[in-house]
XYZ file of C-alpha atoms in Angstrom:
546
model
C 4.106 -103.008 60.175
C 4.025 -105.409 63.153
C 2.940 -109.065 63.124
C -0.563 -108.272 64.365
C -1.205 -106.009 61.368
C 0.077 -108.613 58.947
C -2.258 -111.378 60.148
C -5.338 -112.288 58.169
C -8.207 -114.411 59.600
C -8.326 -116.929 56.795
C -8.139 -120.687 56.762
C -5.796 -120.837 53.767
C -2.017 -120.811 53.960
C 0.813 -123.264 54.270
C 0.513 -125.617 57.226
C 3.229 -124.707 59.704
C 4.225 -127.570 62.018
C 6.180 -126.072 64.905
C 8.860 -128.170 66.590
C 9.130 -126.092 69.768
C 7.167 -123.681 71.943
C 9.358 -121.265 73.893
C 8.005 -119.102 76.754
C 9.651 -115.835 77.735
C 8.169 -114.321 80.871
C 8.685 -110.747 82.035
C 7.805 -111.245 85.707
C 8.283 -107.585 86.595
C 5.547 -106.502 84.185
C 3.574 -109.793 84.148
C 3.909 -110.219 80.378
C 4.368 -113.464 78.503
C 5.808 -114.093 75.058
C 5.007 -117.566 73.765
C 6.879 -118.312 70.561
C 6.374 -121.198 68.131
C 9.547 -122.249 66.348
C 9.837 -124.479 63.288
C 10.865 -124.771 59.653
C 8.938 -122.939 56.965
C 7.305 -125.554 54.687
C 8.256 -123.511 51.582
C 11.748 -122.085 52.109
C 12.813 -124.596 54.772
C 14.398 -121.901 56.941
C 13.880 -121.611 60.709
C 11.084 -119.184 61.536
C 9.022 -118.224 64.573
C 5.442 -117.221 65.348
C 4.275 -115.282 68.409
C 1.304 -117.230 69.837
C 0.011 -114.670 72.359
C -3.034 -113.012 70.818
C -3.014 -115.480 67.921
C -6.019 -117.715 67.179
C -6.627 -120.841 65.079
C -7.392 -120.039 61.447
C -5.210 -116.942 61.354
C -2.071 -116.824 59.225
C 1.246 -115.029 59.617
C 3.991 -114.467 56.992
C 7.313 -116.291 57.137
C 10.119 -113.942 58.187
C 12.196 -115.116 55.204
C 9.933 -115.834 52.208
C 6.706 -114.100 53.300
C 4.682 -117.308 52.760
C 1.397 -117.374 54.722
C 1.834 -119.806 57.589
C -1.098 -121.475 59.326
C 0.106 -123.208 62.547
C -1.036 -126.829 62.857
C -3.583 -126.907 65.672
C -2.761 -130.455 66.832
C 0.925 -129.606 67.098
C 0.173 -126.444 69.055
C -1.954 -128.495 71.476
C 0.757 -131.117 71.871
C 3.473 -128.564 72.527
C 1.153 -126.663 74.881
C 0.414 -129.774 76.948
C 4.120 -130.615 77.172
C 5.026 -127.072 78.171
C 2.370 -126.832 80.895
C 3.336 -130.204 82.360
C 7.050 -129.332 82.327
C 6.233 -126.239 84.359
C 3.935 -128.228 86.670
C 6.710 -130.783 87.252
C 9.185 -128.015 88.105
C 6.692 -126.546 90.558
C 6.075 -129.932 92.185
C 9.813 -130.639 92.505
C 10.564 -127.158 93.844
C 7.858 -127.342 96.496
C 8.815 -130.875 97.546
C 8.928 -132.789 99.682
C 5.158 -132.538 99.787
C 3.316 -133.686 102.912
C 3.072 -137.446 102.552
C -0.234 -139.079 101.748
C -1.672 -140.476 104.926
C -4.507 -142.688 106.054
C -5.141 -140.505 109.083
C -7.597 -137.688 108.532
C -6.292 -134.231 109.374
C -8.711 -131.433 110.162
C -12.475 -131.283 109.840
C -14.442 -131.764 106.654
C -17.847 -130.111 106.650
C -20.467 -131.181 104.107
C -17.772 -132.666 101.843
C -16.173 -129.208 101.448
C -12.906 -130.882 100.612
C -11.188 -127.716 99.444
C -10.816 -126.973 103.151
C -8.696 -130.123 103.286
C -6.502 -128.838 100.460
C -6.079 -125.544 102.282
C -4.959 -127.470 105.365
C -2.717 -129.510 103.107
C -1.009 -126.348 101.886
C -0.292 -125.137 105.418
C 2.854 -127.269 105.388
C 3.982 -126.084 101.939
C 6.239 -123.039 101.702
C 5.709 -121.019 98.528
C 8.706 -118.817 97.777
C 9.288 -116.117 95.157
C 10.506 -118.590 92.519
C 7.457 -120.767 93.146
C 5.172 -117.758 92.714
C 6.954 -116.939 89.447
C 6.372 -120.500 88.230
C 2.686 -120.206 89.127
C 2.509 -116.903 87.268
C 4.103 -118.525 84.213
C 1.589 -121.404 84.294
C -1.398 -119.077 84.510
C -0.137 -116.826 81.695
C 0.540 -119.874 79.513
C -2.929 -121.310 80.102
C -4.455 -117.924 79.157
C -2.343 -117.679 75.986
C -3.190 -121.257 74.995
C -6.936 -120.882 75.608
C -7.890 -120.246 71.938
C -6.059 -123.451 71.023
C -6.260 -125.592 74.152
C -8.343 -125.125 77.299
C -6.194 -126.110 80.281
C -8.159 -126.862 83.453
C -7.116 -127.730 86.991
C -9.047 -129.859 89.449
C -8.749 -132.178 92.401
C -9.805 -135.762 92.957
C -11.831 -136.308 96.113
C -9.516 -139.037 97.314
C -10.215 -139.024 101.051
C -13.371 -141.095 100.594
C -13.064 -144.428 98.810
C -16.485 -144.165 97.189
C -15.764 -140.763 95.676
C -12.216 -141.687 94.680
C -13.806 -144.516 92.709
C -17.151 -143.337 91.340
C -16.317 -139.679 90.665
C -13.342 -140.528 88.480
C -15.266 -143.167 86.520
C -18.127 -140.723 86.015
C -15.705 -138.071 84.728
C -14.115 -140.533 82.294
C -17.484 -141.807 81.050
C -18.908 -138.316 80.533
C -15.866 -137.328 78.478
C -16.113 -140.534 76.452
C -19.756 -140.064 75.452
C -19.562 -136.276 75.045
C -21.586 -135.040 78.022
C -18.554 -132.942 79.008
C -15.807 -131.638 76.676
C -13.252 -134.243 75.684
C -10.708 -131.904 74.083
C -9.638 -130.047 77.237
C -6.342 -130.667 79.011
C -7.237 -131.433 82.633
C -4.583 -131.652 85.348
C -5.599 -133.127 88.709
C -4.173 -133.263 92.185
C -5.220 -135.492 95.086
C -6.510 -134.676 98.538
C -4.098 -134.965 101.473
C -5.608 -138.314 102.346
C -5.756 -141.046 99.695
C -8.082 -143.812 100.816
C -6.580 -146.439 98.507
C -3.099 -145.910 97.086
C -3.411 -148.830 94.664
C -6.504 -147.300 93.114
C -4.638 -143.987 92.898
C -1.947 -145.803 90.922
C -4.581 -147.145 88.523
C -6.152 -143.708 88.045
C -2.731 -142.100 87.536
C -2.470 -144.141 84.331
C -5.718 -142.584 83.029
C -5.570 -139.031 84.406
C -2.965 -136.301 84.077
C -1.903 -135.652 87.665
C 0.458 -133.317 89.465
C 0.387 -132.230 93.078
C 1.387 -128.813 91.755
C -2.250 -128.523 90.698
C -3.159 -128.347 94.402
C -2.370 -124.631 94.454
C -4.250 -123.861 91.264
C -7.271 -126.010 92.080
C -7.600 -124.463 95.532
C -7.123 -120.788 94.770
C -8.650 -120.342 91.306
C -12.098 -118.700 91.422
C -14.925 -121.152 90.914
C -16.125 -119.174 87.885
C -12.770 -119.467 86.113
C -12.894 -121.616 82.954
C -9.585 -123.079 84.121
C -11.219 -124.394 87.314
C -14.236 -126.020 85.697
C -13.240 -129.566 86.657
C -13.697 -128.754 90.337
C -16.912 -130.759 90.156
C -14.841 -133.919 90.236
C -13.695 -132.967 93.702
C -17.059 -131.866 95.087
C -19.175 -134.290 93.141
C -22.204 -136.265 94.331
C -20.924 -139.625 93.144
C -23.841 -140.201 90.804
C -24.002 -141.088 87.125
C -26.592 -138.345 86.770
C -26.662 -138.494 82.968
C -26.575 -142.314 82.757
C -23.382 -142.501 80.741
C -21.945 -145.699 82.222
C -23.910 -148.115 80.084
C -22.859 -146.117 76.994
C -19.135 -146.282 77.713
C -16.453 -148.807 78.539
C -15.260 -149.862 81.996
C -12.102 -147.869 82.690
C -10.712 -149.871 85.632
C -8.976 -152.900 84.127
C -6.332 -155.399 85.238
C -3.180 -156.698 83.610
C -2.302 -160.384 83.311
C 0.213 -159.916 86.121
C -2.493 -158.483 88.375
C -4.810 -161.412 87.596
C -1.981 -163.818 88.503
C -1.376 -161.952 91.748
C -5.078 -162.094 92.600
C -5.220 -165.852 91.952
C -2.451 -166.367 94.504
C -4.285 -164.224 97.039
C -7.511 -166.149 96.484
C -5.684 -169.455 96.965
C -4.311 -168.201 100.291
C -7.903 -167.549 101.369
C -8.917 -171.057 100.332
C -10.848 -170.001 97.227
C -10.038 -172.253 94.255
C -9.537 -170.947 90.740
C -12.758 -170.291 88.792
C -14.845 -170.350 92.002
C -17.493 -167.634 92.263
C -17.674 -165.401 95.308
C -20.121 -162.898 96.753
C -18.828 -159.863 98.640
C -20.719 -158.564 101.671
C -19.742 -155.110 102.907
C -19.769 -154.000 106.504
C -19.583 -150.350 107.614
C -18.797 -150.732 111.286
C -19.103 -148.165 114.071
C -15.317 -148.413 114.450
C -14.899 -147.164 110.873
C -17.133 -144.161 111.548
C -15.375 -143.279 114.795
C -11.887 -143.488 113.322
C -12.510 -141.871 109.936
C -14.458 -138.999 111.480
C -12.303 -138.700 114.586
C -12.134 -134.891 114.271
C -15.761 -134.338 113.301
C -18.089 -134.490 116.292
C -21.188 -134.110 114.124
C -20.377 -137.103 111.923
C -19.384 -139.091 115.010
C -23.074 -139.285 115.874
C -24.233 -140.125 112.358
C -25.093 -143.787 112.872
C -27.729 -144.442 110.195
C -25.125 -145.851 107.748
C -23.592 -148.265 110.282
C -24.057 -151.962 109.603
C -23.141 -155.296 111.118
C -22.372 -158.566 109.366
C -24.895 -160.328 111.604
C -27.580 -158.688 109.454
C -26.200 -160.667 106.501
C -25.594 -163.960 108.310
C -28.658 -165.818 106.963
C -27.958 -164.698 103.415
C -24.275 -165.642 103.723
C -25.115 -169.169 104.850
C -27.738 -169.596 102.122
C -25.344 -168.444 99.391
C -22.580 -170.644 100.761
C -25.062 -173.502 100.612
C -25.536 -172.737 96.909
C -21.826 -173.263 96.307
C -20.511 -169.705 96.467
C -17.772 -168.332 98.662
C -18.866 -165.347 100.751
C -16.369 -162.664 101.790
C -16.872 -160.179 104.566
C -15.624 -156.819 103.244
C -14.817 -153.562 105.008
C -11.979 -151.210 105.911
C -12.217 -151.463 109.697
C -14.047 -154.140 111.672
C -14.447 -154.186 115.414
C -14.867 -157.889 116.058
C -13.912 -161.266 114.675
C -16.320 -163.011 112.363
C -17.805 -166.195 113.802
C -19.512 -168.560 111.397
C -20.173 -172.241 110.974
C -19.587 -172.515 107.227
C -16.062 -172.872 105.781
C -17.046 -170.967 102.628
C -17.734 -167.785 104.626
C -14.400 -165.955 104.832
C -13.422 -163.054 107.072
C -11.516 -161.141 104.395
C -11.830 -157.785 106.224
C -10.453 -159.166 109.467
C -7.700 -161.510 108.212
C -6.783 -161.026 104.549
C -7.461 -157.422 103.584
C -5.197 -155.476 101.210
C -5.739 -152.398 99.054
C -5.171 -154.387 95.871
C -7.701 -157.074 96.746
C -10.242 -154.480 97.891
C -10.293 -153.392 94.260
C -9.963 -156.789 92.596
C -12.680 -158.538 94.610
C -15.193 -155.744 94.029
C -14.437 -155.776 90.306
C -14.807 -159.539 89.854
C -17.401 -160.733 92.385
C -20.646 -162.452 91.344
C -22.478 -159.674 93.161
C -21.996 -157.350 96.117
C -24.243 -156.951 99.169
C -23.759 -153.719 101.064
C -25.275 -150.801 102.951
C -24.934 -147.386 101.241
C -21.175 -147.134 101.564
C -18.064 -146.669 99.463
C -17.018 -150.278 100.059
C -19.047 -151.361 97.005
C -17.949 -148.528 94.713
C -15.515 -150.654 92.686
C -18.324 -153.129 92.033
C -20.402 -150.181 90.825
C -17.884 -148.817 88.329
C -17.143 -152.343 87.055
C -20.912 -152.765 86.498
C -21.199 -155.704 88.907
C -24.651 -156.542 90.347
C -25.327 -155.067 93.804
C -27.892 -155.600 96.543
C -28.139 -152.382 98.572
C -29.606 -152.695 102.065
C -30.917 -149.946 104.373
C -30.886 -147.304 101.625
C -32.590 -144.366 103.353
C -31.842 -141.518 100.954
C -33.736 -142.583 97.851
C -32.807 -139.391 96.004
C -29.243 -140.797 95.888
C -30.163 -144.209 94.472
C -28.034 -145.816 91.760
C -30.762 -145.190 89.211
C -28.416 -145.756 86.251
C -27.754 -149.518 86.588
C -30.079 -152.383 85.601
C -28.470 -154.971 87.864
C -29.241 -153.321 91.214
C -31.727 -154.379 93.897
C -32.555 -151.864 96.628
C -33.902 -152.491 100.122
C -35.040 -149.317 101.883
C -35.089 -149.470 105.693
C -38.319 -148.956 107.608
C -38.654 -145.284 108.528
C -41.240 -143.949 110.961
C -42.239 -140.560 112.298
C -40.739 -140.525 115.769
C -43.736 -138.800 117.393
C -46.616 -140.709 115.833
C -45.015 -143.977 114.778
C -46.556 -143.575 111.306
C -44.521 -145.116 108.531
C -43.034 -142.894 105.824
C -44.010 -143.614 102.243
C -41.589 -143.642 99.321
C -42.313 -140.002 98.413
C -41.375 -138.901 101.924
C -38.083 -140.826 101.728
C -37.232 -138.632 98.727
C -37.531 -135.512 100.890
C -34.652 -136.606 103.099
C -31.512 -134.607 102.636
C -28.001 -135.777 101.875
C -26.376 -138.271 104.261
C -24.414 -135.628 106.178
C -27.567 -135.182 108.241
C -28.824 -137.795 110.638
C -32.363 -139.094 110.348
C -33.070 -137.962 113.887
C -32.862 -134.339 112.701
C -35.947 -135.017 110.613
C -37.869 -136.523 113.492
C -37.501 -139.945 111.898
C -36.665 -143.251 113.532
C -35.103 -146.088 111.551
C -35.612 -149.836 111.702
C -32.950 -151.636 109.626
C -33.805 -154.374 107.177
C -34.265 -157.724 108.842
C -32.021 -160.706 108.193
C -34.936 -162.336 106.381
C -35.373 -159.330 104.072
C -31.678 -159.388 103.188
C -31.874 -163.139 102.559
C -34.849 -162.766 100.209
C -33.143 -159.985 98.210
C -29.898 -161.954 97.884
C -31.670 -165.084 96.693
C -33.657 -162.974 94.228
C -30.418 -161.523 92.853
C -28.827 -164.944 92.512
C -31.927 -166.317 90.800
C -32.000 -163.376 88.390
C -28.347 -163.898 87.492
C -28.898 -167.645 87.052
C -31.971 -167.205 84.855
C -34.253 -168.896 87.395
C -36.267 -165.817 88.327
C -39.877 -165.678 87.192
C -41.639 -162.407 87.932
C -45.355 -162.654 88.676
C -47.634 -160.043 87.037
C -48.557 -158.516 90.405
C -44.842 -158.153 91.278
C -44.162 -156.463 87.946
C -46.949 -154.009 88.728
C -45.379 -153.193 92.113
C -41.997 -152.608 90.474
C -43.628 -150.304 87.919
C -45.256 -148.273 90.716
C -41.932 -148.078 92.558
C -40.118 -146.777 89.468
C -42.905 -144.365 88.522
C -42.914 -142.752 91.967
C -39.144 -142.468 92.079
C -39.048 -140.814 88.666
C -41.778 -138.432 89.772
C -40.308 -137.416 93.128
C -36.528 -137.848 92.771
C -35.696 -137.232 89.106
C -34.524 -133.700 88.343
C -33.116 -132.952 91.782
C -29.659 -131.598 92.484
C -27.295 -132.411 95.325
C -24.048 -131.109 96.744
C -22.451 -128.113 95.020
C -25.455 -127.775 92.711
C -24.504 -130.976 90.892
C -27.158 -133.187 89.335
C -28.210 -136.277 91.243
C -30.493 -137.442 88.497
C -30.838 -135.471 85.269
C -34.352 -134.904 84.020
C -35.558 -137.368 81.430
C -33.420 -140.258 82.703
C -35.366 -143.404 83.604
C -34.964 -145.436 86.772
C -33.249 -148.628 85.641
C -32.821 -150.557 88.917
C -35.339 -152.508 91.014
C -36.524 -152.810 94.579
C -36.546 -156.089 96.442
C -39.611 -157.942 95.185
C -40.457 -159.512 98.549
C -39.982 -156.146 100.256
C -42.544 -154.443 97.987
C -44.935 -157.359 98.342
C -44.781 -157.339 102.145
C -44.849 -153.550 102.632
C -47.777 -152.201 100.557
C -47.928 -148.944 102.575
C -44.440 -148.044 101.305
C -45.927 -147.209 97.896
C -48.841 -145.208 99.286
C -49.286 -141.731 97.801
C -48.126 -138.888 100.080
C -50.413 -136.400 101.773
C -51.641 -133.679 99.443
C -49.822 -130.954 101.373
C -46.510 -132.609 100.509
C -47.008 -132.673 96.751
C -46.478 -128.939 96.090
C -43.060 -129.038 97.761
C -41.983 -131.827 95.423
C -43.144 -129.859 92.387
C -41.378 -126.685 93.559
C -38.140 -128.528 94.263
C -38.198 -130.388 90.950
C -39.153 -127.416 88.794
C -36.593 -125.148 90.477
C -33.890 -127.823 90.241
C -33.413 -127.260 93.955
C -30.619 -129.073 95.716
C -31.649 -131.951 97.936
C -29.556 -130.349 100.672
C -31.783 -127.245 100.439
C -35.054 -129.122 100.671
C -36.795 -128.275 103.919
C -38.367 -131.359 105.516
C -41.980 -131.141 106.619
C -42.664 -130.319 110.233
C -43.264 -133.383 112.375
């Protein structure tokens, strides 16, 4: 009688704690034997258990004393994780040297289809027969371990700073609060381009990573249970289920990093314990260089910004005793200002470490919709967003956010769009001009008013008038009606149904633009209902004819 006939699906038996897991792979016939080895708890003699085809709760007799052995599930998981990672490390070493991470984009990315980048990444990697055997061993092991431990492979969307930041935090928060499974073993790789290597180092301490996962993440079918963390790579960058305020902040700093940051701040002329406000700039130079190989994105100008738009607010905040730092990855001109507390960090002092530290510790951040503020987001810092056109992508999950939408008009008639029509706009890979819409950015005065409102709220000086509270309530009610329940890229949720809008709009903006909250034309309402009820992706929403 073989082992399979001797097994009994019972939960009784002596707990067997294996000390080793030994794989034996027959590559010619694609068969795996995965053997647990350890001492029998009764007779103390070395025994073994074949794991392939074996499930938790089943028992098997000891080869020596016939005692019923029930393998310890936690030990099987531990040995399984170690075995998979040992094989992943061998694969990574055998395929090395891997193409080096670079800050120069290679190839074209279309609609954030970043698996095309991984495919380009693998063009320079030679996969020989031994490498294919190692891949075969990994896949057979993950299949054999599935009843005990679900091993999954995914990729971090590292080419874009905002997604490298927000997507990982969202993944960690969802696992912490139970929105996604927390007992899986997830192995991640990175894109060819890593937008911030210091942040990668921080995430490496929290994620299980191996560039060997590049092959598995890229080639596994989307439907495979072992590829289910792909969403982290092609994710919308939204806390769709509002998990952040229910979980801890995962990006933290050591005492040594705080000491290093204090030295950097002193070099910029910022004394210890001084408060600073970060102001992000997404220059045209950044767009032209980052999307050098993508002619379509080269013409996508609606997310460009200039620090001049923030000049009045910067001077006012400096006058209140704060230091103001100009942030950004690439700037195309030197900052000229008359106040010594306004510092050109982006042009003169920028480093990858301080990009992270300043965003995580600032009083608040002022920014257009851009990844520059993503560290402030995941560290739950207050943010003033300016020129936020795509309201379906709003940070609805944070209380300490103030939004300023730009002024959008129908290009043919000059009629202003209302809030509901903003929610029809697709994802930001499409320019507003494609919708027959012209854009007027927020004025310097509007930015000033929103920044002073934020500072007053944080200082406890803000008193909201009843009529302003009513405008905020109308703003939130319309957003929840027209944007909640929509999906975005790769069928991922932008805003799960039932989640409330927690942020606010600029009070002065709502007060001075009453037509923004006007109800849409009746012929638009059915399209909203159809999109919401069908859970249709924002990218699939067809804009109304102009």
